PDB file of C-alpha atoms in Angstrom:
ATOM      1  CA  MET A   1      14.147  48.409 -37.688  1.00 42.00           C
ATOM      2  CA  SER A   2      14.105  46.127 -34.633  1.00 53.00           C
ATOM      3  CA  GLY A   3      17.276  44.628 -33.242  1.00 56.00           C
ATOM      4  CA  PHE A   4      16.293  41.095 -34.306  1.00 58.00           C
ATOM      5  CA  GLU A   5      15.858  42.189 -37.932  1.00 63.00           C
ATOM      6  CA  GLN A   6      19.478  43.347 -37.965  1.00 73.00           C
ATOM      7  CA  ILE A   7      20.772  39.890 -37.000  1.00 81.00           C
ATOM      8  CA  THR A   8      22.165  37.714 -39.790  1.00 87.00           C
ATOM      9  CA  ASN A   9      20.122  34.779 -41.100  1.00 86.00           C
ATOM     10  CA  GLU A  10      22.713  32.379 -39.714  1.00 86.00           C
ATOM     11  CA  ASP A  11      22.336  33.805 -36.212  1.00 88.00           C
ATOM     12  CA  LYS A  12      18.540  33.833 -36.538  1.00 87.00           C
ATOM     13  CA  THR A  13      18.432  30.119 -37.322  1.00 89.00           C
ATOM     14  CA  LYS A  14      20.896  29.369 -34.507  1.00 91.00           C
ATOM     15  CA  ILE A  15      18.653  31.205 -32.046  1.00 90.00           C
ATOM     16  CA  ALA A  16      15.586  29.404 -33.430  1.00 90.00           C
ATOM     17  CA  SER A  17      17.334  26.024 -33.151  1.00 93.00           C
ATOM     18  CA  ASP A  18      18.272  26.687 -29.522  1.00 94.00           C
ATOM     19  CA  PHE A  19      14.672  27.573 -28.663  1.00 93.00           C
ATOM     20  CA  ILE A  20      13.374  24.416 -30.364  1.00 94.00           C
ATOM     21  CA  LEU A  21      15.938  22.086 -28.778  1.00 94.00           C
ATOM     22  CA  HIS A  22      15.012  23.391 -25.322  1.00 93.00           C
ATOM     23  CA  ALA A  23      11.242  23.111 -25.838  1.00 95.00           C
ATOM     24  CA  PRO A  24       9.691  21.367 -22.815  1.00 95.00           C
ATOM     25  CA  PRO A  25       7.992  18.002 -23.409  1.00 96.00           C
ATOM     26  CA  GLY A  26       4.587  18.362 -25.015  1.00 95.00           C
ATOM     27  CA  GLU A  27       5.219  22.000 -25.959  1.00 95.00           C
ATOM     28  CA  PHE A  28       7.083  21.637 -29.243  1.00 95.00           C
ATOM     29  CA  SER A  29       4.205  23.088 -31.306  1.00 93.00           C
ATOM     30  CA  GLU A  30       3.868  26.149 -29.076  1.00 93.00           C
ATOM     31  CA  VAL A  31       7.590  26.888 -29.215  1.00 94.00           C
ATOM     32  CA  PHE A  32       7.702  26.271 -32.958  1.00 93.00           C
ATOM     33  CA  ASN A  33       4.790  28.662 -33.603  1.00 93.00           C
ATOM     34  CA  ASP A  34       6.447  31.385 -31.522  1.00 92.00           C
ATOM     35  CA  VAL A  35       9.764  30.905 -33.314  1.00 91.00           C
ATOM     36  CA  ARG A  36       7.984  30.937 -36.655  1.00 91.00           C
ATOM     37  CA  ILE A  37       6.517  34.360 -35.890  1.00 90.00           C
ATOM     38  CA  LEU A  38       9.911  35.594 -34.704  1.00 86.00           C
ATOM     39  CA  ILE A  39      11.767  34.422 -37.843  1.00 87.00           C
ATOM     40  CA  ASN A  40       8.917  35.393 -40.213  1.00 87.00           C
ATOM     41  CA  ASP A  41      10.428  33.332 -43.029  1.00 87.00           C
ATOM     42  CA  ASP A  42       9.239  29.719 -43.377  1.00 87.00           C
ATOM     43  CA  ASN A  43      11.896  28.768 -45.924  1.00 88.00           C
ATOM     44  CA  LEU A  44      14.688  30.111 -43.725  1.00 87.00           C
ATOM     45  CA  LEU A  45      13.252  28.360 -40.687  1.00 87.00           C
ATOM     46  CA  LYS A  46      12.913  25.006 -42.475  1.00 84.00           C
ATOM     47  CA  GLU A  47      16.359  25.120 -44.066  1.00 84.00           C
ATOM     48  CA  GLY A  48      18.225  26.560 -41.099  1.00 81.00           C
ATOM     49  CA  ALA A  49      16.496  24.911 -38.148  1.00 85.00           C
ATOM     50  CA  GLY A  50      15.244  21.688 -39.771  1.00 87.00           C
ATOM     51  CA  ALA A  51      18.039  19.660 -38.181  1.00 92.00           C
ATOM     52  CA  ALA A  52      16.874  20.848 -34.752  1.00 94.00           C
ATOM     53  CA  PHE A  53      13.417  19.305 -35.352  1.00 95.00           C
ATOM     54  CA  ALA A  54      15.000  15.904 -35.966  1.00 95.00           C
ATOM     55  CA  ARG A  55      17.417  16.181 -33.065  1.00 96.00           C
ATOM     56  CA  TYR A  56      14.599  17.160 -30.695  1.00 97.00           C
ATOM     57  CA  ASN A  57      12.405  14.185 -31.651  1.00 97.00           C
ATOM     58  CA  LYS A  58      15.277  11.726 -31.350  1.00 98.00           C
ATOM     59  CA  ASP A  59      16.409  13.131 -28.021  1.00 97.00           C
ATOM     60  CA  GLN A  60      12.849  13.017 -26.630  1.00 97.00           C
ATOM     61  CA  PHE A  61      12.281   9.383 -27.736  1.00 98.00           C
ATOM     62  CA  THR A  62       9.119  10.557 -29.501  1.00 98.00           C
ATOM     63  CA  PRO A  63       6.643   7.685 -30.007  1.00 98.00           C
ATOM     64  CA  VAL A  64       5.000   7.249 -33.413  1.00 98.00           C
ATOM     65  CA  THR A  65       2.382   4.876 -34.766  1.00 97.00           C
ATOM     66  CA  VAL A  66       3.484   2.982 -37.880  1.00 97.00           C
ATOM     67  CA  ASP A  67       0.947   1.338 -40.184  1.00 96.00           C
ATOM     68  CA  GLY A  68       0.989  -2.404 -39.689  1.00 93.00           C
ATOM     69  CA  ALA A  69       2.636  -2.256 -36.266  1.00 94.00           C
ATOM     70  CA  ASP A  70       1.100  -3.599 -33.064  1.00 94.00           C
ATOM     71  CA  LYS A  71       2.528  -0.828 -30.899  1.00 96.00           C
ATOM     72  CA  PRO A  72       4.204   2.581 -31.271  1.00 97.00           C
ATOM     73  CA  CYS A  73       7.869   2.777 -32.207  1.00 98.00           C
ATOM     74  CA  LEU A  74      10.233   5.287 -30.612  1.00 98.00           C
ATOM     75  CA  ILE A  75      12.158   7.788 -32.714  1.00 98.00           C
ATOM     76  CA  THR A  76      15.736   7.596 -31.420  1.00 98.00           C
ATOM     77  CA  PRO A  77      19.330   7.912 -32.640  1.00 97.00           C
ATOM     78  CA  PHE A  78      19.574   4.115 -32.401  1.00 97.00           C
ATOM     79  CA  ASN A  79      17.094   3.211 -35.152  1.00 97.00           C
ATOM     80  CA  GLU A  80      17.882   5.923 -37.690  1.00 97.00           C
ATOM     81  CA  THR A  81      19.258   4.488 -40.921  1.00 96.00           C
ATOM     82  CA  PRO A  82      21.998   6.105 -43.045  1.00 94.00           C
ATOM     83  CA  ASN A  83      19.408   7.406 -45.528  1.00 94.00           C
ATOM     84  CA  GLY A  84      17.366   9.129 -42.823  1.00 94.00           C
ATOM     85  CA  THR A  85      14.547   6.605 -42.440  1.00 97.00           C
ATOM     86  CA  PHE A  86      13.796   4.796 -39.185  1.00 98.00           C
ATOM     87  CA  LEU A  87      13.586   1.096 -38.381  1.00 97.00           C
ATOM     88  CA  ASP A  88      10.743  -0.413 -36.383  1.00 98.00           C
ATOM     89  CA  PRO A  89      12.294  -3.731 -35.294  1.00 97.00           C
ATOM     90  CA  CYS A  90       8.999  -5.071 -33.914  1.00 97.00           C
ATOM     91  CA  SER A  91       7.018  -4.807 -37.160  1.00 97.00           C
ATOM     92  CA  LYS A  92      10.192  -5.253 -39.246  1.00 97.00           C
ATOM     93  CA  GLN A  93       9.607  -2.108 -41.279  1.00 97.00           C
ATOM     94  CA  VAL A  94      11.489   1.025 -42.221  1.00 98.00           C
ATOM     95  CA  PHE A  95       9.573   4.271 -42.575  1.00 98.00           C
ATOM     96  CA  LYS A  96       9.994   7.936 -43.310  1.00 97.00           C
ATOM     97  CA  TYR A  97       9.274  10.336 -40.481  1.00 97.00           C
ATOM     98  CA  ASP A  98       7.963  13.889 -40.698  1.00 96.00           C
ATOM     99  CA  HIS A  99       9.731  15.618 -37.810  1.00 95.00           C
ATOM    100  CA  LEU A 100       7.438  18.645 -37.917  1.00 91.00           C
ATOM    101  CA  ARG A 101       4.088  16.843 -38.138  1.00 93.00           C
ATOM    102  CA  LYS A 102       5.415  13.899 -36.112  1.00 95.00           C
ATOM    103  CA  GLU A 103       3.969  11.340 -38.526  1.00 96.00           C
ATOM    104  CA  ALA A 104       5.305   8.101 -40.014  1.00 97.00           C
ATOM    105  CA  ARG A 105       4.739   7.443 -43.704  1.00 96.00           C
ATOM    106  CA  ASP A 106       5.716   5.102 -46.524  1.00 97.00           C
ATOM    107  CA  PRO A 107       6.537   2.004 -44.417  1.00 97.00           C
ATOM    108  CA  GLU A 108       8.378  -0.768 -46.243  1.00 97.00           C
ATOM    109  CA  PRO A 109       9.436  -4.277 -45.183  1.00 97.00           C
ATOM    110  CA  ALA A 110      12.919  -4.457 -43.724  1.00 96.00           C
ATOM    111  CA  SER A 111      15.317  -7.239 -42.867  1.00 91.00           C
ATOM    112  CA  VAL A 112      16.583  -7.598 -39.320  1.00 90.00           C
ATOM    113  CA  ASP A 113      19.938  -8.669 -37.932  1.00 95.00           C
ATOM    114  CA  GLN A 114      19.461 -12.427 -37.621  1.00 95.00           C
ATOM    115  CA  ALA A 115      22.305 -12.907 -35.135  1.00 97.00           C
ATOM    116  CA  ALA A 116      20.957 -10.231 -32.776  1.00 97.00           C
ATOM    117  CA  GLU A 117      17.228 -10.865 -33.221  1.00 97.00           C
ATOM    118  CA  PRO A 118      16.739 -13.684 -30.638  1.00 97.00           C
ATOM    119  CA  TRP A 119      18.433 -11.549 -27.973  1.00 98.00           C
ATOM    120  CA  ARG A 120      16.621  -8.396 -29.029  1.00 98.00           C
ATOM    121  CA  SER A 121      13.236 -10.106 -29.140  1.00 98.00           C
ATOM    122  CA  ALA A 122      13.666 -11.595 -25.659  1.00 98.00           C
ATOM    123  CA  LEU A 123      14.580  -8.228 -24.168  1.00 98.00           C
ATOM    124  CA  GLU A 124      11.808  -6.515 -26.140  1.00 98.00           C
ATOM    125  CA  GLN A 125       9.177  -8.713 -24.496  1.00 97.00           C
ATOM    126  CA  CYS A 126      10.565  -8.156 -20.982  1.00 98.00           C
ATOM    127  CA  VAL A 127      10.834  -4.386 -21.380  1.00 98.00           C
ATOM    128  CA  ALA A 128       7.415  -4.075 -23.050  1.00 98.00           C
ATOM    129  CA  ASP A 129       5.712  -5.954 -20.192  1.00 97.00           C
ATOM    130  CA  TYR A 130       7.544  -3.855 -17.600  1.00 98.00           C
ATOM    131  CA  THR A 131       6.655  -0.590 -19.342  1.00 98.00           C
ATOM    132  CA  LYS A 132       3.003  -1.547 -19.647  1.00 96.00           C
ATOM    133  CA  GLU A 133       2.830  -2.444 -15.960  1.00 96.00           C
ATOM    134  CA  HIS A 134       4.646   0.559 -14.495  1.00 96.00           C
ATOM    135  CA  TYR A 135       4.179   3.479 -16.915  1.00 97.00           C
ATOM    136  CA  PRO A 136       0.586   4.661 -17.654  1.00 95.00           C
ATOM    137  CA  ASN A 137       1.551   6.386 -20.921  1.00 96.00           C
ATOM    138  CA  GLY A 138       4.734   4.453 -21.518  1.00 97.00           C
ATOM    139  CA  ASN A 139       6.290   3.210 -24.735  1.00 98.00           C
ATOM    140  CA  SER A 140       9.415   1.179 -25.357  1.00 98.00           C
ATOM    141  CA  THR A 141      11.491  -0.194 -28.197  1.00 98.00           C
ATOM    142  CA  VAL A 142      14.556  -2.447 -28.137  1.00 98.00           C
ATOM    143  CA  PHE A 143      17.138  -2.296 -30.913  1.00 98.00           C
ATOM    144  CA  GLY A 144      19.759  -4.915 -31.725  1.00 97.00           C
ATOM    145  CA  LYS A 145      22.665  -5.458 -34.079  1.00 97.00           C
ATOM    146  CA  SER A 146      25.741  -7.656 -34.346  1.00 97.00           C
ATOM    147  CA  ALA A 147      29.305  -6.723 -35.240  1.00 94.00           C
ATOM    148  CA  ASP A 148      32.696  -8.376 -34.736  1.00 92.00           C
ATOM    149  CA  LYS A 149      31.054 -11.481 -33.242  1.00 92.00           C
ATOM    150  CA  LYS A 150      29.383  -9.400 -30.542  1.00 97.00           C
ATOM    151  CA  ILE A 151      25.781  -8.392 -29.930  1.00 98.00           C
ATOM    152  CA  ASN A 152      24.731  -4.845 -29.077  1.00 98.00           C
ATOM    153  CA  LEU A 153      21.312  -4.187 -27.553  1.00 98.00           C
ATOM    154  CA  VAL A 154      19.751  -0.836 -26.672  1.00 98.00           C
ATOM    155  CA  ALA A 155      16.450  -0.669 -24.781  1.00 98.00           C
ATOM    156  CA  CYS A 156      14.661   2.701 -24.787  1.00 98.00           C
ATOM    157  CA  ILE A 157      11.766   3.591 -22.485  1.00 98.00           C
ATOM    158  CA  GLU A 158       9.588   6.695 -22.665  1.00 98.00           C
ATOM    159  CA  ASN A 159       6.705   7.827 -20.487  1.00 98.00           C
ATOM    160  CA  HIS A 160       4.975  11.188 -20.756  1.00 97.00           C
ATOM    161  CA  MET A 161       2.223  13.082 -19.035  1.00 96.00           C
ATOM    162  CA  PHE A 162       0.959  16.224 -20.726  1.00 96.00           C
ATOM    163  CA  GLN A 163      -1.414  18.322 -18.614  1.00 94.00           C
ATOM    164  CA  PRO A 164      -1.572  21.764 -20.285  1.00 93.00           C
ATOM    165  CA  HIS A 165      -4.942  22.492 -18.640  1.00 93.00           C
ATOM    166  CA  ASN A 166      -3.160  22.100 -15.301  1.00 92.00           C
ATOM    167  CA  TYR A 167      -0.122  24.055 -16.530  1.00 92.00           C
ATOM    168  CA  TRP A 168       2.449  21.265 -16.460  1.00 94.00           C
ATOM    169  CA  ASN A 169       4.013  18.685 -18.781  1.00 96.00           C
ATOM    170  CA  GLY A 170       6.661  16.063 -18.211  1.00 96.00           C
ATOM    171  CA  ARG A 171       8.566  13.140 -19.699  1.00 97.00           C
ATOM    172  CA  TRP A 172      10.618  10.226 -18.375  1.00 97.00           C
ATOM    173  CA  ARG A 173      13.276   8.650 -20.616  1.00 98.00           C
ATOM    174  CA  SER A 174      15.749   5.877 -20.023  1.00 98.00           C
ATOM    175  CA  GLN A 175      18.128   3.967 -22.265  1.00 98.00           C
ATOM    176  CA  TRP A 176      19.983   0.759 -21.467  1.00 98.00           C
ATOM    177  CA  SER A 177      22.903  -0.461 -23.589  1.00 98.00           C
ATOM    178  CA  LEU A 178      24.535  -3.873 -23.485  1.00 98.00           C
ATOM    179  CA  ASN A 179      27.427  -5.075 -25.629  1.00 97.00           C
ATOM    180  CA  PHE A 180      28.423  -8.709 -25.172  1.00 97.00           C
ATOM    181  CA  ASP A 181      29.770 -11.940 -26.606  1.00 97.00           C
ATOM    182  CA  PRO A 182      26.824 -14.349 -27.044  1.00 96.00           C
ATOM    183  CA  SER A 183      29.009 -17.232 -25.877  1.00 95.00           C
ATOM    184  CA  GLY A 184      28.647 -15.892 -22.334  1.00 94.00           C
ATOM    185  CA  GLY A 185      30.602 -14.100 -19.631  1.00 95.00           C
ATOM    186  CA  SER A 186      30.424 -11.176 -17.204  1.00 97.00           C
ATOM    187  CA  VAL A 187      29.434  -7.799 -18.669  1.00 97.00           C
ATOM    188  CA  GLU A 188      28.128  -4.393 -17.629  1.00 97.00           C
ATOM    189  CA  ALA A 189      25.015  -2.720 -18.979  1.00 98.00           C
ATOM    190  CA  VAL A 190      25.160   1.078 -19.134  1.00 98.00           C
ATOM    191  CA  GLY A 191      22.043   3.100 -18.349  1.00 98.00           C
ATOM    192  CA  LEU A 192      21.053   6.739 -18.680  1.00 98.00           C
ATOM    193  CA  ILE A 193      17.880   8.032 -17.005  1.00 98.00           C
ATOM    194  CA  LYS A 194      16.426  11.466 -17.801  1.00 97.00           C
ATOM    195  CA  VAL A 195      13.533  13.392 -16.273  1.00 96.00           C
ATOM    196  CA  GLN A 196      12.161  16.687 -17.569  1.00 95.00           C
ATOM    197  CA  VAL A 197       9.139  18.497 -16.121  1.00 93.00           C
ATOM    198  CA  HIS A 198       7.786  21.974 -16.878  1.00 94.00           C
ATOM    199  CA  TYR A 199       5.416  23.705 -14.441  1.00 91.00           C
ATOM    200  CA  TYR A 200       4.090  27.090 -15.493  1.00 89.00           C
ATOM    201  CA  GLU A 201       1.097  28.082 -13.388  1.00 85.00           C
ATOM    202  CA  ASP A 202       1.814  31.533 -11.890  1.00 78.00           C
ATOM    203  CA  GLY A 203       5.470  31.023 -12.780  1.00 79.00           C
ATOM    204  CA  ASN A 204       7.890  29.141 -14.994  1.00 86.00           C
ATOM    205  CA  VAL A 205       9.836  26.292 -13.400  1.00 86.00           C
ATOM    206  CA  GLN A 206      11.620  23.378 -15.062  1.00 89.00           C
ATOM    207  CA  LEU A 207      13.166  20.251 -13.611  1.00 88.00           C
ATOM    208  CA  VAL A 208      15.873  18.735 -15.821  1.00 92.00           C
ATOM    209  CA  SER A 209      17.660  15.791 -14.236  1.00 93.00           C
ATOM    210  CA  HIS A 210      19.675  12.797 -15.361  1.00 95.00           C
ATOM    211  CA  LYS A 211      21.642   9.900 -13.896  1.00 96.00           C
ATOM    212  CA  GLU A 212      24.134   7.445 -15.378  1.00 97.00           C
ATOM    213  CA  VAL A 213      24.230   3.926 -13.938  1.00 97.00           C
ATOM    214  CA  LYS A 214      25.898   0.565 -14.564  1.00 97.00           C
ATOM    215  CA  ILE A 215      24.403  -2.893 -14.074  1.00 98.00           C
ATOM    216  CA  PRO A 216      26.697  -5.957 -13.773  1.00 97.00           C
ATOM    217  CA  LEU A 217      25.248  -9.222 -15.097  1.00 96.00           C
ATOM    218  CA  GLU A 218      26.089 -12.631 -16.520  1.00 97.00           C
ATOM    219  CA  VAL A 219      25.311 -13.488 -20.139  1.00 97.00           C
ATOM    220  CA  THR A 220      23.724 -16.942 -20.457  1.00 97.00           C
ATOM    221  CA  THR A 221      20.688 -17.614 -22.657  1.00 97.00           C
ATOM    222  CA  ALA A 222      18.724 -14.859 -24.413  1.00 97.00           C
ATOM    223  CA  GLU A 223      15.734 -15.204 -22.078  1.00 98.00           C
ATOM    224  CA  ALA A 224      17.754 -15.429 -18.854  1.00 98.00           C
ATOM    225  CA  THR A 225      19.983 -12.505 -19.811  1.00 98.00           C
ATOM    226  CA  ALA A 226      16.957 -10.365 -20.663  1.00 98.00           C
ATOM    227  CA  ALA A 227      15.320 -11.223 -17.326  1.00 98.00           C
ATOM    228  CA  GLU A 228      18.472 -10.376 -15.365  1.00 98.00           C
ATOM    229  CA  LEU A 229      18.927  -7.077 -17.193  1.00 98.00           C
ATOM    230  CA  LEU A 230      15.301  -6.151 -16.572  1.00 98.00           C
ATOM    231  CA  LYS A 231      15.750  -6.882 -12.868  1.00 98.00           C
ATOM    232  CA  GLY A 232      18.604  -4.358 -12.812  1.00 98.00           C
ATOM    233  CA  ILE A 233      16.586  -1.809 -14.779  1.00 98.00           C
ATOM    234  CA  LYS A 234      13.648  -2.055 -12.366  1.00 97.00           C
ATOM    235  CA  ASN A 235      15.919  -1.613  -9.367  1.00 97.00           C
ATOM    236  CA  GLU A 236      17.772   1.398 -10.800  1.00 97.00           C
ATOM    237  CA  GLU A 237      14.628   3.174 -11.998  1.00 97.00           C
ATOM    238  CA  TYR A 238      12.814   2.600  -8.716  1.00 96.00           C
ATOM    239  CA  THR A 239      15.804   3.877  -6.737  1.00 96.00           C
ATOM    240  CA  TYR A 240      16.093   6.985  -8.902  1.00 95.00           C
ATOM    241  CA  GLN A 241      12.376   7.787  -8.658  1.00 93.00           C
ATOM    242  CA  ARG A 242      12.422   7.346  -4.884  1.00 93.00           C
ATOM    243  CA  THR A 243      15.534   9.517  -4.531  1.00 91.00           C
ATOM    244  CA  LEU A 244      14.007  12.292  -6.618  1.00 88.00           C
ATOM    245  CA  GLY A 245      10.886  12.244  -4.470  1.00 84.00           C
ATOM    246  CA  GLU A 246      12.888  12.406  -1.252  1.00 86.00           C
ATOM    247  CA  ASP A 247      15.156  15.179  -2.530  1.00 79.00           C
ATOM    248  CA  TYR A 248      12.319  17.444  -3.601  1.00 74.00           C
ATOM    249  CA  LEU A 249      10.367  16.810  -0.413  1.00 75.00           C
ATOM    250  CA  THR A 250      13.438  17.956   1.502  1.00 74.00           C
ATOM    251  CA  MET A 251      13.912  20.970  -0.775  1.00 68.00           C
ATOM    252  CA  SER A 252      10.297  21.986  -0.303  1.00 63.00           C
ATOM    253  CA  ASP A 253      10.775  22.070   3.473  1.00 66.00           C
ATOM    254  CA  THR A 254      14.218  23.687   3.559  1.00 67.00           C
ATOM    255  CA  THR A 255      15.826  25.066   0.384  1.00 60.00           C
ATOM    256  CA  PHE A 256      12.765  26.720  -1.154  1.00 58.00           C
ATOM    257  CA  LYS A 257      11.802  28.288   2.172  1.00 61.00           C
ATOM    258  CA  ALA A 258      15.301  29.703   2.516  1.00 60.00           C
ATOM    259  CA  LEU A 259      15.104  31.248  -0.949  1.00 55.00           C
ATOM    260  CA  ARG A 260      11.899  33.158  -0.324  1.00 57.00           C
ATOM    261  CA  ARG A 261       9.219  33.744   2.285  1.00 56.00           C
ATOM    262  CA  GLN A 262       6.059  31.760   1.695  1.00 58.00           C
ATOM    263  CA  LEU A 263       4.082  34.764   3.008  1.00 59.00           C
ATOM    264  CA  PRO A 264       5.096  38.341   3.930  1.00 60.00           C
ATOM    265  CA  ILE A 265       5.457  39.296   7.578  1.00 60.00           C
ATOM    266  CA  THR A 266       1.781  40.336   7.541  1.00 63.00           C
ATOM    267  CA  ARG A 267       0.953  36.643   6.833  1.00 61.00           C
ATOM    268  CA  ALA A 268      -1.145  37.737   3.855  1.00 65.00           C
ATOM    269  CA  LYS A 269      -0.333  37.441   0.162  1.00 66.00           C
ATOM    270  CA  PHE A 270       0.628  40.673  -1.573  1.00 60.00           C
ATOM    271  CA  ASN A 271      -2.126  41.914  -3.903  1.00 64.00           C
ATOM    272  CA  TRP A 272      -0.161  42.966  -6.985  1.00 60.00           C
ATOM    273  CA  LYS A 273      -3.282  44.300  -8.705  1.00 61.00           C
ATOM    274  CA  GLN A 274      -3.864  46.900  -5.981  1.00 64.00           C
ATOM    275  CA  PRO A 275      -0.409  47.812  -4.611  1.00 56.00           C
ATOM    276  CA  LEU A 276      -1.551  51.235  -3.411  1.00 57.00           C
ATOM    277  CA  HIS A 277      -3.330  49.516  -0.513  1.00 56.00           C
ATOM    278  CA  TYR A 278       0.104  49.049   1.046  1.00 52.00           C
ATOM    279  CA  ASP A 279       2.399  51.714   2.478  1.00 52.00           C
ATOM    280  CA  ILE A 280       5.229  50.737   0.120  1.00 47.00           C
ATOM    281  CA  GLY A 281       2.903  51.147  -2.836  1.00 45.00           C
ATOM    282  CA  LYS A 282       1.806  54.596  -1.674  1.00 49.00           C
ATOM    283  CA  ASN A 283       5.400  55.701  -1.196  1.00 49.00           C
ATOM    284  CA  LEU A 284       6.372  54.507  -4.679  1.00 46.00           C
ATOM    285  CA  ASN A 285       3.389  56.295  -6.185  1.00 50.00           C
ATOM    286  CA  GLN A 286       4.391  59.581  -4.519  1.00 54.00           C
ATOM    287  CA  LYS A 287       7.882  59.312  -5.960  1.00 47.00           C
TER     288      LYS A 287
END
């Protein structure tokens, strides 16, 4: 009996959930199939690790096409309803979501928060235009609700590039939250930017990075407030992208070279398929 077979079902599903939650962007299916073989019990996997499927999709801001909608809606923690369905505020529908197949089904008309809708709609248009202009595979959704005479808006942006034939996949995510009194005043928007890239040609390297930011702004009209918030978003995202580029250019020239020689002293790559061609390989073979 293998060591894994001796592990309890509870520990098996915990291990499976950890694998799934850490699946790189665009590689959920590959990780799931490997975990499925490891567990070798579909019922146990579905019951024990099902929550991990949902958490992964919400954390990744997974885009989904909903019947009757003009553009994809993002699956996030911000549009999940108490009964487990998801709200698409643009098409004003709620729908069920299959977290394994990544499909929307059974859409139904839904009411929207009337107090928040003018503010949400204005920001939705600004963010959608910005995403379309700057992110080749980008998607965005803005969510809004009112409570205690205040408006809460959350703008979510997702952009992905999956290149398995080139051995890399990546995703950009950002969320921008604003809670304010619609009568006006000074407020701060809170942002969280995340980048995750997996490169696996002749190796296995992941970049996982995030940054929290704050944007001060004045609340006036819905359109003016949306425009000012977008200006802050553009500035923060541009700055973060530029900083990442500069950091990794510097690391390529200094840190990575310090970690390991680019070439051996002979200035030729080591041929791992024929190690006996080298003195060290001959000595190891003799031993």
